[in-house]
């Protein structure tokens, strides 16, 4: 198994989590195990790390990377958006820290057969969990023109969404990534294709988000992650595009806001207590040194909050 993954904002994440040696920590997106390795190194035998990933390859690779610390780790194949259910099944009520590295991993992008990349020819797949039912092929070949327009515009922020969706429908069936790239290039005007960004980037992002349900329930997932924290427990979330970052920022502010009653009310009736204290008023971004060695870190943003 050829597996490569560079952990983004590694030192910043470890510092943000403020790790207790006997604490319980959750890595919501285990990936290559880089973040988890640095967390588990700081734990004693009384500490526990719960590593969650939807990708069987990621779990297999991480189990090798983390083999030395296996007695401190619980590996879980699942969706971290179901963190409450996962912890309940492990009979764990609350944790000291949660790390969520959102988006697609380097391995998934670099493995042509997974169909995530617009640079390699492969079947249209894009499933983070290879056992999931919905694939990119299903989206491209069965969604209506209106549905495709909506998701390409909403999840890809692609201004030519309508043109792309229309041409996809006209040229179906589309079976491979490079077939889809060709359709996208044909739909986008020549001048717009000269902007420097790959013309398929936004559409591929949108399809991937749809296939894996990355945005629709993200806000609720972050709330659930916050609610399983112990007092003074930390949640650290890395996002890679504006949709993710907006959801993280909005949810953090909501959970920090406390009372939502109108100002004219003489007393609070909403019973909405403050849940989080935001640690990072502005997101933490990668240093110049990290950007030199890992170009995928250029869009990463880290936001941190603490349970009150």
Coordinates of C-alpha atoms in Angstrom, one line a residue:
X1 CA 0.0 0.0 0.0
X2 CA 1.6 3.3 -1.1
X3 CA 0.5 5.8 1.5
X4 CA 1.8 9.3 1.9
X5 CA 0.3 12.0 4.1
X6 CA 1.8 15.2 5.4
X7 CA 0.2 16.4 8.6
X8 CA -0.8 20.1 8.3
X9 CA -0.1 22.6 11.1
X10 CA 1.2 19.7 13.2
X11 CA 3.1 21.7 15.9
X12 CA 0.2 24.3 16.1
X13 CA -2.4 21.6 16.6
X14 CA -0.4 19.9 19.4
X15 CA 0.1 23.2 21.2
X16 CA -3.5 24.1 20.8
X17 CA -4.8 20.8 22.4
X18 CA -2.9 21.5 25.6
X19 CA -2.4 17.8 26.1
X20 CA -2.8 16.2 29.5
X21 CA -0.7 13.0 29.9
X22 CA -3.6 11.0 31.4
X23 CA -6.3 12.6 29.1
X24 CA -8.6 11.2 26.5
X25 CA -8.2 12.6 23.0
X26 CA -10.0 12.0 19.7
X27 CA -8.4 12.4 16.3
X28 CA -11.5 12.6 14.1
X29 CA -9.6 12.2 10.9
X30 CA -6.8 9.7 11.5
X31 CA -5.4 9.9 8.0
X32 CA -1.7 9.0 7.9
X33 CA -1.5 9.1 11.7
X34 CA 0.9 12.1 11.9
X35 CA -1.2 14.2 14.3
X36 CA -2.1 11.1 16.3
X37 CA 1.5 10.1 16.7
X38 CA 2.4 13.4 18.3
X39 CA -0.6 13.2 20.6
X40 CA -0.1 9.7 21.8
X41 CA 3.6 10.3 22.4
X42 CA 2.6 12.8 25.1
X43 CA 0.2 10.4 26.8
X44 CA 1.0 8.1 29.7
X45 CA -0.4 4.6 29.9
X46 CA -3.4 6.2 31.7
X47 CA -4.2 8.3 28.6
X48 CA -6.3 7.2 25.6
X49 CA -6.3 8.2 22.0
X50 CA -9.4 7.4 19.8
X51 CA -8.5 7.4 16.1
X52 CA -11.4 7.6 13.7
X53 CA -11.4 7.3 9.9
X54 CA -13.8 6.3 7.2
X55 CA -11.0 5.0 5.0
X56 CA -9.8 1.4 5.6
X57 CA -6.4 2.2 4.0
X58 CA -5.9 5.1 6.4
X59 CA -6.7 2.9 9.4
X60 CA -4.4 0.1 8.2
X61 CA -1.5 2.5 7.6
X62 CA -2.0 4.4 10.9
X63 CA -2.1 1.2 12.9
X64 CA 1.4 0.5 11.6
X65 CA 2.7 4.0 12.3
X66 CA 1.2 3.9 15.8
X67 CA 2.0 0.3 16.6
X68 CA 4.5 1.2 19.4
X69 CA 1.6 2.9 21.3
X70 CA -1.2 0.5 20.4
X71 CA -2.1 -0.1 24.1
X72 CA -3.1 3.6 24.3
X73 CA -5.2 3.7 21.1
X74 CA -8.7 2.7 20.1
X75 CA -9.0 2.5 16.3
X76 CA -12.5 3.1 14.9
X77 CA -13.7 2.8 11.3
X78 CA -16.5 5.3 11.1
X79 CA -17.6 8.8 10.4
X80 CA -16.5 11.2 13.1
X81 CA -19.7 13.2 12.5
X82 CA -21.2 10.4 14.6
X83 CA -18.8 11.1 17.5
X84 CA -21.4 10.8 20.2
X85 CA -22.5 7.4 19.1
X86 CA -18.8 6.3 18.7
X87 CA -17.9 7.4 22.2
X88 CA -21.1 5.7 23.6
X89 CA -20.1 2.4 22.0
X90 CA -16.7 2.8 23.6
X91 CA -18.4 3.6 27.0
X92 CA -16.6 7.0 27.2
X93 CA -18.7 9.9 28.4
X94 CA -16.4 12.8 27.8
X95 CA -12.9 13.6 26.5
X96 CA -10.1 16.2 27.0
X97 CA -9.6 17.1 23.4
X98 CA -10.9 16.7 19.9
X99 CA -8.9 17.3 16.6
X100 CA -10.7 17.4 13.3
X101 CA -8.6 17.7 10.1
X102 CA -11.3 18.2 7.5
X103 CA -11.3 17.5 3.9
X104 CA -9.5 14.9 1.7
X105 CA -6.2 13.4 2.7
X106 CA -3.0 13.5 0.6
X107 CA -3.2 9.7 0.1
X108 CA -6.7 9.9 -1.3
X109 CA -5.7 12.7 -3.7
X110 CA -2.5 10.9 -4.8
X111 CA -4.0 7.4 -5.3
X112 CA -5.4 7.6 -8.9
X113 CA -7.8 4.7 -8.4
X114 CA -9.8 6.6 -5.8
X115 CA -11.0 9.2 -8.4
X116 CA -10.4 12.3 -6.3
X117 CA -7.9 13.9 -8.5
X118 CA -8.5 15.8 -11.8
X119 CA -4.8 15.1 -12.7
X120 CA -5.2 11.3 -13.1
X121 CA -7.5 9.2 -15.2
X122 CA -9.6 6.9 -13.0
X123 CA -13.2 5.8 -12.5
X124 CA -15.4 8.5 -11.0
X125 CA -15.5 7.5 -7.3
X126 CA -14.4 10.0 -4.7
X127 CA -15.8 8.0 -1.7
X128 CA -13.8 8.4 1.5
X129 CA -15.5 5.3 2.7
X130 CA -15.2 2.8 -0.1
X131 CA -18.2 0.9 1.1
X132 CA -20.5 3.9 0.9
X133 CA -23.3 3.7 -1.7
X134 CA -23.1 7.1 -3.3
X135 CA -20.2 7.7 -5.7
X136 CA -19.1 10.5 -8.0
X137 CA -20.4 8.5 -10.9
X138 CA -23.9 8.4 -9.4
X139 CA -23.9 12.2 -8.9
X140 CA -22.6 13.0 -12.4
X141 CA -24.7 10.5 -14.2
X142 CA -28.0 10.6 -12.3
X143 CA -28.5 14.0 -10.8
X144 CA -30.7 16.4 -12.7
X145 CA -29.3 19.5 -14.4
X146 CA -30.8 21.7 -11.7
X147 CA -29.3 19.5 -8.9
X148 CA -25.9 19.6 -10.5
X149 CA -26.1 23.4 -11.0
X150 CA -27.0 23.8 -7.3
X151 CA -24.3 21.7 -5.8
X152 CA -21.5 22.9 -8.2
X153 CA -22.4 26.5 -7.3
X154 CA -23.0 26.0 -3.6
X155 CA -20.1 23.6 -2.8
X156 CA -17.6 24.6 -5.5
X157 CA -18.5 28.3 -5.6
X158 CA -18.1 27.9 -9.4
X159 CA -19.6 30.9 -11.3
X160 CA -20.0 28.7 -14.5
X161 CA -22.0 26.1 -12.6
X162 CA -25.0 26.3 -14.9
X163 CA -22.9 25.9 -18.1
X164 CA -21.0 22.9 -16.6
X165 CA -24.1 21.2 -15.4
X166 CA -25.8 21.6 -18.7
X167 CA -22.9 20.1 -20.7
X168 CA -22.5 17.2 -18.2
X169 CA -26.1 16.3 -18.8
X170 CA -25.8 16.5 -22.6
X171 CA -22.6 14.4 -22.7
X172 CA -23.6 11.7 -20.2
X173 CA -22.6 8.9 -19.5
X174 CA -19.3 10.2 -18.2
X175 CA -17.3 7.4 -16.7
X176 CA -13.8 8.7 -15.7
X177 CA -12.2 11.7 -14.1
X178 CA -10.5 12.9 -17.3
X179 CA -13.7 12.6 -19.3
X180 CA -15.3 14.9 -16.7
X181 CA -12.3 17.3 -16.8
X182 CA -12.8 17.5 -20.6
X183 CA -16.4 18.4 -20.2
X184 CA -15.6 21.1 -17.6
X185 CA -12.9 22.6 -19.8
X186 CA -15.3 22.7 -22.7
X187 CA -18.0 24.5 -20.6
X188 CA -15.7 27.2 -19.2
X189 CA -14.8 30.1 -21.5
X190 CA -11.2 30.2 -22.7
X191 CA -10.4 33.5 -20.9
X192 CA -11.6 32.1 -17.5
X193 CA -9.4 28.9 -18.0
X194 CA -6.4 31.2 -18.1
X195 CA -6.7 32.3 -14.5
X196 CA -4.0 29.9 -13.2
X197 CA -6.3 27.6 -11.2
X198 CA -7.1 24.3 -12.8
X199 CA -10.6 24.7 -14.4
X200 CA -11.9 21.5 -12.8
X201 CA -10.8 22.2 -9.2
X202 CA -14.0 23.8 -8.0
X203 CA -16.3 21.3 -9.7
X204 CA -14.3 18.3 -8.3
X205 CA -14.4 19.9 -4.8
X206 CA -18.2 20.2 -5.1
X207 CA -18.7 16.6 -6.3
X208 CA -16.5 15.3 -3.5
X209 CA -18.3 17.3 -0.8
X210 CA -21.6 15.9 -2.1
X211 CA -20.5 12.3 -2.2
X212 CA -19.1 12.4 1.3
X213 CA -21.6 14.7 3.0
X214 CA -18.8 17.0 4.2
X215 CA -20.7 20.3 4.6
X216 CA -24.4 19.6 5.1
X217 CA -24.1 18.4 8.7
X218 CA -20.7 19.9 9.6
X219 CA -22.1 22.5 11.9
X220 CA -24.0 19.9 13.9
X221 CA -21.0 17.7 14.0
X222 CA -18.8 20.4 15.5
X223 CA -21.5 21.1 18.1
X224 CA -21.4 17.4 19.0
X225 CA -17.6 17.4 19.2
X226 CA -17.8 20.4 21.6
X227 CA -20.5 18.8 23.7
X228 CA -18.4 15.7 24.5
X229 CA -15.5 17.8 25.9
X230 CA -14.8 18.0 29.6
X231 CA -14.5 21.5 31.1
X232 CA -11.3 23.1 29.8
X233 CA -11.1 20.5 27.0
X234 CA -10.0 21.8 23.6
X235 CA -11.4 21.4 20.1
X236 CA -9.1 22.1 17.2
X237 CA -10.5 22.1 13.7
X238 CA -8.4 22.5 10.4
X239 CA -10.4 23.6 7.4
X240 CA -9.2 23.9 3.8
X241 CA -11.8 25.9 2.0
X242 CA -14.1 28.8 2.7
X243 CA -17.2 26.7 3.1
X244 CA -15.6 24.6 5.9
X245 CA -14.0 27.6 7.6
X246 CA -17.3 29.5 7.6
X247 CA -19.1 26.6 9.2
X248 CA -16.4 26.2 11.9
X249 CA -16.4 30.0 12.7
X250 CA -20.2 30.3 12.7
X251 CA -20.6 27.2 15.0
X252 CA -17.8 28.4 17.4
X253 CA -19.5 31.8 17.7
X254 CA -22.9 30.3 18.2
X255 CA -21.5 28.1 21.1
X256 CA -19.7 31.0 22.6
X257 CA -22.6 33.4 22.3
X258 CA -24.7 32.1 25.3
X259 CA -28.0 33.9 25.6
X260 CA -29.8 34.6 22.3
X261 CA -32.8 36.4 23.7
X262 CA -33.6 39.9 22.3
X263 CA -31.9 42.7 24.2
X264 CA -35.2 44.2 25.3
X265 CA -36.0 41.0 27.4
X266 CA -35.6 41.8 31.1
X267 CA -34.1 38.4 31.7
X268 CA -32.9 35.3 29.8
X269 CA -35.6 32.8 28.8
X270 CA -33.7 30.9 26.1
X271 CA -31.6 28.9 28.6
X272 CA -28.8 28.8 26.1
X273 CA -25.6 28.7 28.3
X274 CA -22.2 29.5 26.9
X275 CA -20.5 26.2 25.8
X276 CA -17.2 27.3 24.3
X277 CA -14.6 30.1 24.7
X278 CA -12.9 30.8 21.4
X279 CA -9.1 30.7 21.7
X280 CA -8.2 31.8 18.2
X281 CA -10.0 35.0 17.2
X282 CA -8.3 34.7 13.8
X283 CA -7.4 31.4 12.3
X284 CA -3.9 30.0 12.5
X285 CA -2.2 29.5 9.1
X286 CA 0.9 27.7 8.0
X287 CA 4.4 29.2 8.3
X288 CA 6.5 29.9 5.3
X289 CA 8.7 27.0 6.3
X290 CA 5.8 24.5 6.1
X291 CA 4.5 26.0 2.8
X292 CA 7.9 25.3 1.3
X293 CA 7.6 21.5 2.0
X294 CA 3.9 21.0 1.8
X295 CA 2.0 23.1 -0.8
X296 CA -1.3 21.6 0.3
X297 CA -1.0 23.5 3.6
X298 CA -1.4 26.9 1.8
X299 CA -5.2 27.0 2.3
X300 CA -5.3 25.4 5.8
X301 CA -6.9 27.3 8.7
X302 CA -6.8 26.2 12.3
X303 CA -9.5 27.4 14.7
X304 CA -9.4 26.4 18.4
X305 CA -11.9 26.7 21.2
X306 CA -12.2 25.6 24.8
X307 CA -15.1 24.1 26.7
X308 CA -16.2 26.3 29.6

